[in-house]
mmCIF file of C-alpha atoms in Angstrom:
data_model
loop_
_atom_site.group_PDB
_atom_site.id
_atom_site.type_symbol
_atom_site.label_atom_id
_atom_site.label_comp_id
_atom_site.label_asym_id
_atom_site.label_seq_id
_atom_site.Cartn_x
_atom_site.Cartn_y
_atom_site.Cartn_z
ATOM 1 C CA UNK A 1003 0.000 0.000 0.000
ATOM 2 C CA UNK A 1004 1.442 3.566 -1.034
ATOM 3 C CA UNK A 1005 2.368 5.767 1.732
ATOM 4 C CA UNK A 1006 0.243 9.175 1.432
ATOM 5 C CA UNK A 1007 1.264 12.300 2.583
ATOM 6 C CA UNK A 1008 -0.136 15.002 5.158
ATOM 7 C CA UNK A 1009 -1.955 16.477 2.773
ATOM 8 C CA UNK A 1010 -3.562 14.208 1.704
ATOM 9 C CA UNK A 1011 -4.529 12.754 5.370
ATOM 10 C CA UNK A 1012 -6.028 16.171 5.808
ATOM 11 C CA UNK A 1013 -8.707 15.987 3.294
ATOM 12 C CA UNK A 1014 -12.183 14.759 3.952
ATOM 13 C CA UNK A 1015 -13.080 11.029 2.873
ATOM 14 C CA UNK A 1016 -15.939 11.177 0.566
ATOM 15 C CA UNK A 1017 -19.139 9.329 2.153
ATOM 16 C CA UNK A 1018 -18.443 9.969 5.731
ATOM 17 C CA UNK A 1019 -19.754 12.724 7.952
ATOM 18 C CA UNK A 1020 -18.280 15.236 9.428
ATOM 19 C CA UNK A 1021 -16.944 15.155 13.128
ATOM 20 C CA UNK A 1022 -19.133 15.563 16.060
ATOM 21 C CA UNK A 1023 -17.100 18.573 16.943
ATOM 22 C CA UNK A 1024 -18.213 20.192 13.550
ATOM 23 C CA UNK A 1025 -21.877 19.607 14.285
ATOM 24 C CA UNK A 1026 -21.873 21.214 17.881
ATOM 25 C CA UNK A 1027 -20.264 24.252 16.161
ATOM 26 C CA UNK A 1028 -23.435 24.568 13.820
ATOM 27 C CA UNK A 1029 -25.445 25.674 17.129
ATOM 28 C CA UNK A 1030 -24.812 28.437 19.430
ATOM 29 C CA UNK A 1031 -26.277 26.527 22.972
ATOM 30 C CA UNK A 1032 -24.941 23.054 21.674
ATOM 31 C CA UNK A 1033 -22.970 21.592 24.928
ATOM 32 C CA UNK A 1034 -24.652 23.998 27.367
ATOM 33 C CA UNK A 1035 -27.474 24.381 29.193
ATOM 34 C CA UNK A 1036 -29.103 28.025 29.156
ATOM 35 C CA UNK A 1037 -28.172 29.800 32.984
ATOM 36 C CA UNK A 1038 -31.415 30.932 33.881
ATOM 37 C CA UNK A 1039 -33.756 27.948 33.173
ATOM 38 C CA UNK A 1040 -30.917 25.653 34.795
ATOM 39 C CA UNK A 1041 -31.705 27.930 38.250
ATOM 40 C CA UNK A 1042 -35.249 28.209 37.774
ATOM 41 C CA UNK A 1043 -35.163 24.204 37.828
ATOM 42 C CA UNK A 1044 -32.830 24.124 40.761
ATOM 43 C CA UNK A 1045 -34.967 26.660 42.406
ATOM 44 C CA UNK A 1046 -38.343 24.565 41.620
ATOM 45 C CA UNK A 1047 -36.790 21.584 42.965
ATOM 46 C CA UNK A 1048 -35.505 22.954 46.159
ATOM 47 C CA UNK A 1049 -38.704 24.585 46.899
ATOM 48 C CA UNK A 1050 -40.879 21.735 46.305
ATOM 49 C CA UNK A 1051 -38.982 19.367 48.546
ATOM 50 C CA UNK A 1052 -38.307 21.741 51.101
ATOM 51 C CA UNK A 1053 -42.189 21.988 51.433
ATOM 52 C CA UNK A 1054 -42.387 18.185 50.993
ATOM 53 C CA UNK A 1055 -39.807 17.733 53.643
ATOM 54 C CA UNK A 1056 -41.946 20.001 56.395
ATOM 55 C CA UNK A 1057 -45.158 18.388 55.752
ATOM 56 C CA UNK A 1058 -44.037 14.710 56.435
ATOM 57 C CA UNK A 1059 -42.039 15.805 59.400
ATOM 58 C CA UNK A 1060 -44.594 18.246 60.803
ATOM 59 C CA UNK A 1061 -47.624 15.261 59.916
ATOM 60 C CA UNK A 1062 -44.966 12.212 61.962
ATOM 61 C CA UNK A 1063 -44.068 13.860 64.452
ATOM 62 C CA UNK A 1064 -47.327 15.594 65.268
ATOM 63 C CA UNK A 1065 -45.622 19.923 65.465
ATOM 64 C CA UNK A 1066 -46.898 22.988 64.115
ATOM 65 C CA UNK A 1067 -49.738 20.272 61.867
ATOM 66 C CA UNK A 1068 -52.362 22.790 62.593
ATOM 67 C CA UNK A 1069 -50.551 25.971 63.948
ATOM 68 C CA UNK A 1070 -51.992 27.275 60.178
ATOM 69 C CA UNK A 1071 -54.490 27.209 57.602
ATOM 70 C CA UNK A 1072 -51.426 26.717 55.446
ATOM 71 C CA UNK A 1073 -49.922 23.869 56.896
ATOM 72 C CA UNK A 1074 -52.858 22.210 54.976
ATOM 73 C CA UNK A 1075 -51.067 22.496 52.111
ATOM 74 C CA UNK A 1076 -47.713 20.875 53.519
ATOM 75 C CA UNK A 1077 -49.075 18.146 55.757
ATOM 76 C CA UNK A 1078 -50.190 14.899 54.307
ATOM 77 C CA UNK A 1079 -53.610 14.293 55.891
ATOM 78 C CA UNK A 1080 -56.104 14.069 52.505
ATOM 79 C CA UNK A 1081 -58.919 11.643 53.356
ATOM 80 C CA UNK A 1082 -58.455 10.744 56.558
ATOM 81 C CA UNK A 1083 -61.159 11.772 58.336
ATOM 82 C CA UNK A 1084 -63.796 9.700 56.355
ATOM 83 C CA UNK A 1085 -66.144 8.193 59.116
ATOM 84 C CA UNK A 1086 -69.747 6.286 59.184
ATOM 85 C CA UNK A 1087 -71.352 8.586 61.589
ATOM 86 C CA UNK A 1088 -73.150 12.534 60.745
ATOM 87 C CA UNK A 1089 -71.992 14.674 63.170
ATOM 88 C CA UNK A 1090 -73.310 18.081 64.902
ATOM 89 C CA UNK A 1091 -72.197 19.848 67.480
ATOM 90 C CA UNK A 1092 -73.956 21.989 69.759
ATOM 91 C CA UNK A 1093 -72.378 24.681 72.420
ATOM 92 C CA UNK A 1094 -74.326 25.096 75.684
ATOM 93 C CA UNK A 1095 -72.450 27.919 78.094
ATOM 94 C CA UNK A 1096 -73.468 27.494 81.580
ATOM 95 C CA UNK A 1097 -73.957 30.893 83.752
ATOM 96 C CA UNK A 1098 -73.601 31.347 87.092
ATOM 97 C CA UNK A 1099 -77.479 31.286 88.258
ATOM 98 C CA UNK A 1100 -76.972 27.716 87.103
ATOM 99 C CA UNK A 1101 -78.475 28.861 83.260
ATOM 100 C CA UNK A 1102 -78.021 27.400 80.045
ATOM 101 C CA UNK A 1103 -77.552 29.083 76.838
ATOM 102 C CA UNK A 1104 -77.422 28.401 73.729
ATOM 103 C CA UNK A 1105 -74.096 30.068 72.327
ATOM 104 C CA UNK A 1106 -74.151 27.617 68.671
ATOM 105 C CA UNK A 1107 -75.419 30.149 66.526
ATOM 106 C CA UNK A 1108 -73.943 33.766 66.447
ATOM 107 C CA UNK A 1109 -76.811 36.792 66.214
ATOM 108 C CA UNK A 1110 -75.394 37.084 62.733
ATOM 109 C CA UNK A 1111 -76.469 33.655 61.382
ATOM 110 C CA UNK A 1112 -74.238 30.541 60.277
ATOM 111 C CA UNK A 1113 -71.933 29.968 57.830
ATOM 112 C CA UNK A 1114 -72.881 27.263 55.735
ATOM 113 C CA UNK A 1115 -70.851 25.769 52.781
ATOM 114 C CA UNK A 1116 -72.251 22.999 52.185
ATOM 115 C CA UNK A 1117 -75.698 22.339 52.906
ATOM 116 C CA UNK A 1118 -77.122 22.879 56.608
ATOM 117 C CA UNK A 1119 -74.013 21.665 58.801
ATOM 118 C CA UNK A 1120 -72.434 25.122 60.445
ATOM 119 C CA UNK A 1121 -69.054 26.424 60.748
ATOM 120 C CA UNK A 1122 -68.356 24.072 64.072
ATOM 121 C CA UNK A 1123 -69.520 21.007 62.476
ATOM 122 C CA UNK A 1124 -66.239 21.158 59.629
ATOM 123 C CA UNK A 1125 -64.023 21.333 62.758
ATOM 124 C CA UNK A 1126 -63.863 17.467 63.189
ATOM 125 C CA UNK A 1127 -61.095 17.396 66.346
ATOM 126 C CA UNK A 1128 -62.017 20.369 68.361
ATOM 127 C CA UNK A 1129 -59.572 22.874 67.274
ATOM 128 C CA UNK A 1130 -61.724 25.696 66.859
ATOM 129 C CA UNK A 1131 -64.743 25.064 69.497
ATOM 130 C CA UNK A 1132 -63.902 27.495 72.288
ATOM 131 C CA UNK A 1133 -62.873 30.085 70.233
ATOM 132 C CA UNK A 1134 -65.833 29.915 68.287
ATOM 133 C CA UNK A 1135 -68.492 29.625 71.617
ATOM 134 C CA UNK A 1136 -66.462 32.898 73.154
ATOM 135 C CA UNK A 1137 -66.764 34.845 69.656
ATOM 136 C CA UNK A 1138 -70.482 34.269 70.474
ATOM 137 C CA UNK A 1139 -70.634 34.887 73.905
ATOM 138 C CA UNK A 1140 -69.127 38.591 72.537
ATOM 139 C CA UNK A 1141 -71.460 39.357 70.894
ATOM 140 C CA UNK A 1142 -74.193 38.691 73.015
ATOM 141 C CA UNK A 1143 -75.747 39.860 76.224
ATOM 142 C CA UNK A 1144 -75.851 37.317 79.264
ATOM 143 C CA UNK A 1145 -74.609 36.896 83.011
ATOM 144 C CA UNK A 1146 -71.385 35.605 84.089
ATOM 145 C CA UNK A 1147 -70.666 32.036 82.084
ATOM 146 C CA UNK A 1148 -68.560 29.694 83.983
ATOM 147 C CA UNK A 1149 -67.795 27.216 81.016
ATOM 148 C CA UNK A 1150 -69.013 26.200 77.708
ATOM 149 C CA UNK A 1151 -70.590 22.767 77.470
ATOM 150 C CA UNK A 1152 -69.127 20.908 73.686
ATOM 151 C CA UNK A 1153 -72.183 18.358 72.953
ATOM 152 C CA UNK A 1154 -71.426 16.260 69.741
ATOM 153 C CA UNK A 1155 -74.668 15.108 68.506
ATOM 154 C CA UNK A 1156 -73.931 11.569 66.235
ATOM 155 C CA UNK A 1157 -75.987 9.214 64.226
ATOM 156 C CA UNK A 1158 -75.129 6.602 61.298
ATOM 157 C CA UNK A 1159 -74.759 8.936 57.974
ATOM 158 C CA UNK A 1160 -77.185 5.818 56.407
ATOM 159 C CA UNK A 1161 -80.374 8.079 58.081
ATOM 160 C CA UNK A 1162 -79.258 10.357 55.610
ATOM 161 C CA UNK A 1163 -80.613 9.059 52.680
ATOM 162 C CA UNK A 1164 -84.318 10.156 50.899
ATOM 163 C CA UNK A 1165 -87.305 7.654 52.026
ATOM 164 C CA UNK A 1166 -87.439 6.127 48.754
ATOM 165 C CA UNK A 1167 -84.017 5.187 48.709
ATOM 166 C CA UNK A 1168 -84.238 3.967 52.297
ATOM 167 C CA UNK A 1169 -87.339 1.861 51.816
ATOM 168 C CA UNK A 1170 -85.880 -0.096 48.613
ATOM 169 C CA UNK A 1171 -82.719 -0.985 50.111
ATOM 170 C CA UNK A 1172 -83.590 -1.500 54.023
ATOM 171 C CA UNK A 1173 -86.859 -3.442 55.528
ATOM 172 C CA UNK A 1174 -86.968 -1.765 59.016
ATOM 173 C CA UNK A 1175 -88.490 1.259 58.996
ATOM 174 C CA UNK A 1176 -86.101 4.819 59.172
ATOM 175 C CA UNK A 1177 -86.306 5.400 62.729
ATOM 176 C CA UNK A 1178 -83.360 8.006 63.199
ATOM 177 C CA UNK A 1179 -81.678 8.279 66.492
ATOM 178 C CA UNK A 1180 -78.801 10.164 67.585
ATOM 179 C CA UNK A 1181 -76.463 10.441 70.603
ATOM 180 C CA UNK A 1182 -75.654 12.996 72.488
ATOM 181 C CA UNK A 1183 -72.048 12.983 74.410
ATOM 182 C CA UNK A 1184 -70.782 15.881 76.046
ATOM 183 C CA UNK A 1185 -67.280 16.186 74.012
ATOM 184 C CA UNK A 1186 -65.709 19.347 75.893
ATOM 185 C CA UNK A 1187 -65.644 21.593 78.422
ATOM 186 C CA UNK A 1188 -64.136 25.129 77.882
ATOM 187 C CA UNK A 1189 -63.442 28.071 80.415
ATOM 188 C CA UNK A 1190 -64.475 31.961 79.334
ATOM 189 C CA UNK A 1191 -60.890 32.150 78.486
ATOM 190 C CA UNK A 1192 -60.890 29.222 75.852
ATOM 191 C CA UNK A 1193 -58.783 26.833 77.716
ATOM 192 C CA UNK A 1194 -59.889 22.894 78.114
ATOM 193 C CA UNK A 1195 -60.615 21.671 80.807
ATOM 194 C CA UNK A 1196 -61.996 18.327 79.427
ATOM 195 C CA UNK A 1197 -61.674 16.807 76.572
ATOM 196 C CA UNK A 1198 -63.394 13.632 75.417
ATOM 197 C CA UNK A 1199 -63.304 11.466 72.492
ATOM 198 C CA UNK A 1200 -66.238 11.360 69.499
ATOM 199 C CA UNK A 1201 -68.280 8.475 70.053
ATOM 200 C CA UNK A 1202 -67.179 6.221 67.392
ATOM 201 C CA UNK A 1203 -63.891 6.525 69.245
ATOM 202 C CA UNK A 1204 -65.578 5.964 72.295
ATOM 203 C CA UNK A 1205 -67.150 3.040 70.823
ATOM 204 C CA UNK A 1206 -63.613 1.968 69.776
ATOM 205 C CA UNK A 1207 -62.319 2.132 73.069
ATOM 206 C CA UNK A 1208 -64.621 0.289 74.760
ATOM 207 C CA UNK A 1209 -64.394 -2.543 72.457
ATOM 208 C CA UNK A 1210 -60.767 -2.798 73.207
ATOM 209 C CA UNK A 1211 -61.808 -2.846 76.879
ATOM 210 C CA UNK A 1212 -63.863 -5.936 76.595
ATOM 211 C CA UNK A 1213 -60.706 -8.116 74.695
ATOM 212 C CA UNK A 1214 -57.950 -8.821 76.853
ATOM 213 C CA UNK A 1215 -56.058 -9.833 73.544
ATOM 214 C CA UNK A 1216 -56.049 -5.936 72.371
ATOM 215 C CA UNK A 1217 -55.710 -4.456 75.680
ATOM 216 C CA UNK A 1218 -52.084 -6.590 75.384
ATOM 217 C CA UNK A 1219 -51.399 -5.436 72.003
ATOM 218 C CA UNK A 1220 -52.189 -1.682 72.368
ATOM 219 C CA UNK A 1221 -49.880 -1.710 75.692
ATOM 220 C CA UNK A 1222 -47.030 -3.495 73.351
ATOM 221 C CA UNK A 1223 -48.208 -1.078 70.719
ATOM 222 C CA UNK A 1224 -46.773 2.395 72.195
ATOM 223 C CA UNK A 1225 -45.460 5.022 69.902
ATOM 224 C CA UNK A 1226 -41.402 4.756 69.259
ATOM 225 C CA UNK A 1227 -41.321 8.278 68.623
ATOM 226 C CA UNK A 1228 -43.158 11.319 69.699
ATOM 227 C CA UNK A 1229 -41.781 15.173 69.912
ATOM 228 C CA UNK A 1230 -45.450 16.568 70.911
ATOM 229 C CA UNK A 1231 -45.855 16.696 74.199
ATOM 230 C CA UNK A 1232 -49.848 16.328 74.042
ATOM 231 C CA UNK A 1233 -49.126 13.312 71.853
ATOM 232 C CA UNK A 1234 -46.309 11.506 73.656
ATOM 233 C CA UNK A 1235 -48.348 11.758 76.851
ATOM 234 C CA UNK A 1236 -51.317 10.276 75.150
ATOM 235 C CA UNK A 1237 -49.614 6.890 74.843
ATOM 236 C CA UNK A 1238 -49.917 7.135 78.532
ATOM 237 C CA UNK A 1239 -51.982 9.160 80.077
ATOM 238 C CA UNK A 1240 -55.591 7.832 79.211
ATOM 239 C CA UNK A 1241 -55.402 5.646 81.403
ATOM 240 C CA UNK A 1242 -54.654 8.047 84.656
ATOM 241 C CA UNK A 1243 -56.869 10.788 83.144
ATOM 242 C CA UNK A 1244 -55.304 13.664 82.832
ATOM 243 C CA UNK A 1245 -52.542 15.197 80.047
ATOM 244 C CA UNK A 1246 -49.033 17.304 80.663
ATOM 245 C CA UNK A 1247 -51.234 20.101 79.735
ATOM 246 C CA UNK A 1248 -53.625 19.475 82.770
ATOM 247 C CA UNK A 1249 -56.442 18.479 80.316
ATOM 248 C CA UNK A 1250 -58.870 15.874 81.897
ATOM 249 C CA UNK A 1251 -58.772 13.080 79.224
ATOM 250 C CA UNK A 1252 -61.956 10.623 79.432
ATOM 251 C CA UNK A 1253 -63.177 7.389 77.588
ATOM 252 C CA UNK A 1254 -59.812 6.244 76.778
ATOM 253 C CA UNK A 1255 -58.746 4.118 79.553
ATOM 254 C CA UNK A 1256 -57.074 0.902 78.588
ATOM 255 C CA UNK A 1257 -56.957 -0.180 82.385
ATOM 256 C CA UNK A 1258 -60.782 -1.048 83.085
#
């Protein structure tokens, strides 16, 4: 085979492409990656799991979960308070002549989303109940109230249906009945002095009272981790009846 020379070396085959160097020259962002989307991504990114970050740990370790309307957006909690039961819940302050009122309904009406359930009745663990009897009791006229009475009113959500629906899928006749538990007490200056469970909780509880078998499990069952100090004394306290925070806690025993 005859030797070639530089020149020759240097000239482009015929039938072959050009280098991938040549190609990348052809466009101006070829290799690189444009500055400001790059940090808008970065940015995105760090945002989003920042957020994600503070919702799981706020929603394990029970902190700052409901210091906010916001936090709703951070913690994890979507469809978890699905239950059988229709709740209501009705605010009775008790005066110092020994006379009820009742403090549910504010002089200027309810605020209803969705159908007839009131403000209160959206406010499925309590958060909101004293501040919303003492906004009342504000606005009205009355004598000296020593403490606001928190009655949850429950019944099975299936009483909710029409009558013809009712009669072609159940024999027994609708015969709606509710129960009445008293589910908190509250002092003039919104502070709880007892707080109960919601009956299908109670319910709960006393079913695990009646089986030795998951009285031994819950006991075995204890949280391994809790930084809230309303939760970490939960694990223990239902069964002497009071809370760290001096709250009288009822209907949870597992000692009975």
């Amino acid at each position: 085979m005859a030797d070639l020379s530089s020149e020759e070396l240097s000239k482009p085959v015929m039938g072959l492409r050009s280098s991938g160097r040549d190609r990348l020259d052809q466009f101006p962002f070829a290799g690189k990656e444009p500055a400001m989307a790059k940090r808008l991504a970065i940015g995105f990114m760090s945002v989003y799991f920042s957020m994600l970050s503070l919702g799981v740990l706020a929603h394990t370790f029970g902190v700052g979960n409901v210091s906010s309307p916001l936090m709703y957006y951070f913690v994890w909690d979507m469809f978890c308070g699905w239950s059988a039961h229709e709740y209501r819940y009705h605010f009775i302050a008790e005066g110092e002549s020994g006379t009820y009122y009742d403090v549910t309904h504010g002089p200027w009406g309810d605020v209803q989303l969705f159908g007839s359930p009131t403000r209160a009745t959206y406010d499925s663990v309590g958060n909101a109940f004293g501040p919303i009897a003492m906004n009342v009791l504000k606005h009205t006229q009355h004598e000296p109230i020593q403490c606001v009475h928190i009655i949850e009113e429950a019944w099975p959500k299936k009483y909710n249906i029409p009558d013809y629906l009712w009669a072609s899928r159940f024999e027994e006749p609708k015969e709606k009945f509710s129960y009445h538990t008293r589910r908190m007490i509250v002092n003039p200056d919104s502070t709880v002095i007892v707080d109960q469970p919601n009956y299908p909780s109670w319910l709960y509880a006393q079913t695990v009272h009646a089986n030795p078998r998951l009285q031994a499990d819950s006991r075995r069952g204890k949280p391994f981790y809790a930084v809230n100090p309303e939760l970490r004394q939960s694990a223990f306290s239902y069964s002497q009846g009071t809370s760290d925070s001096g709250i009288q806690r009822t209907g949870y025993s597992t000692s009975e």
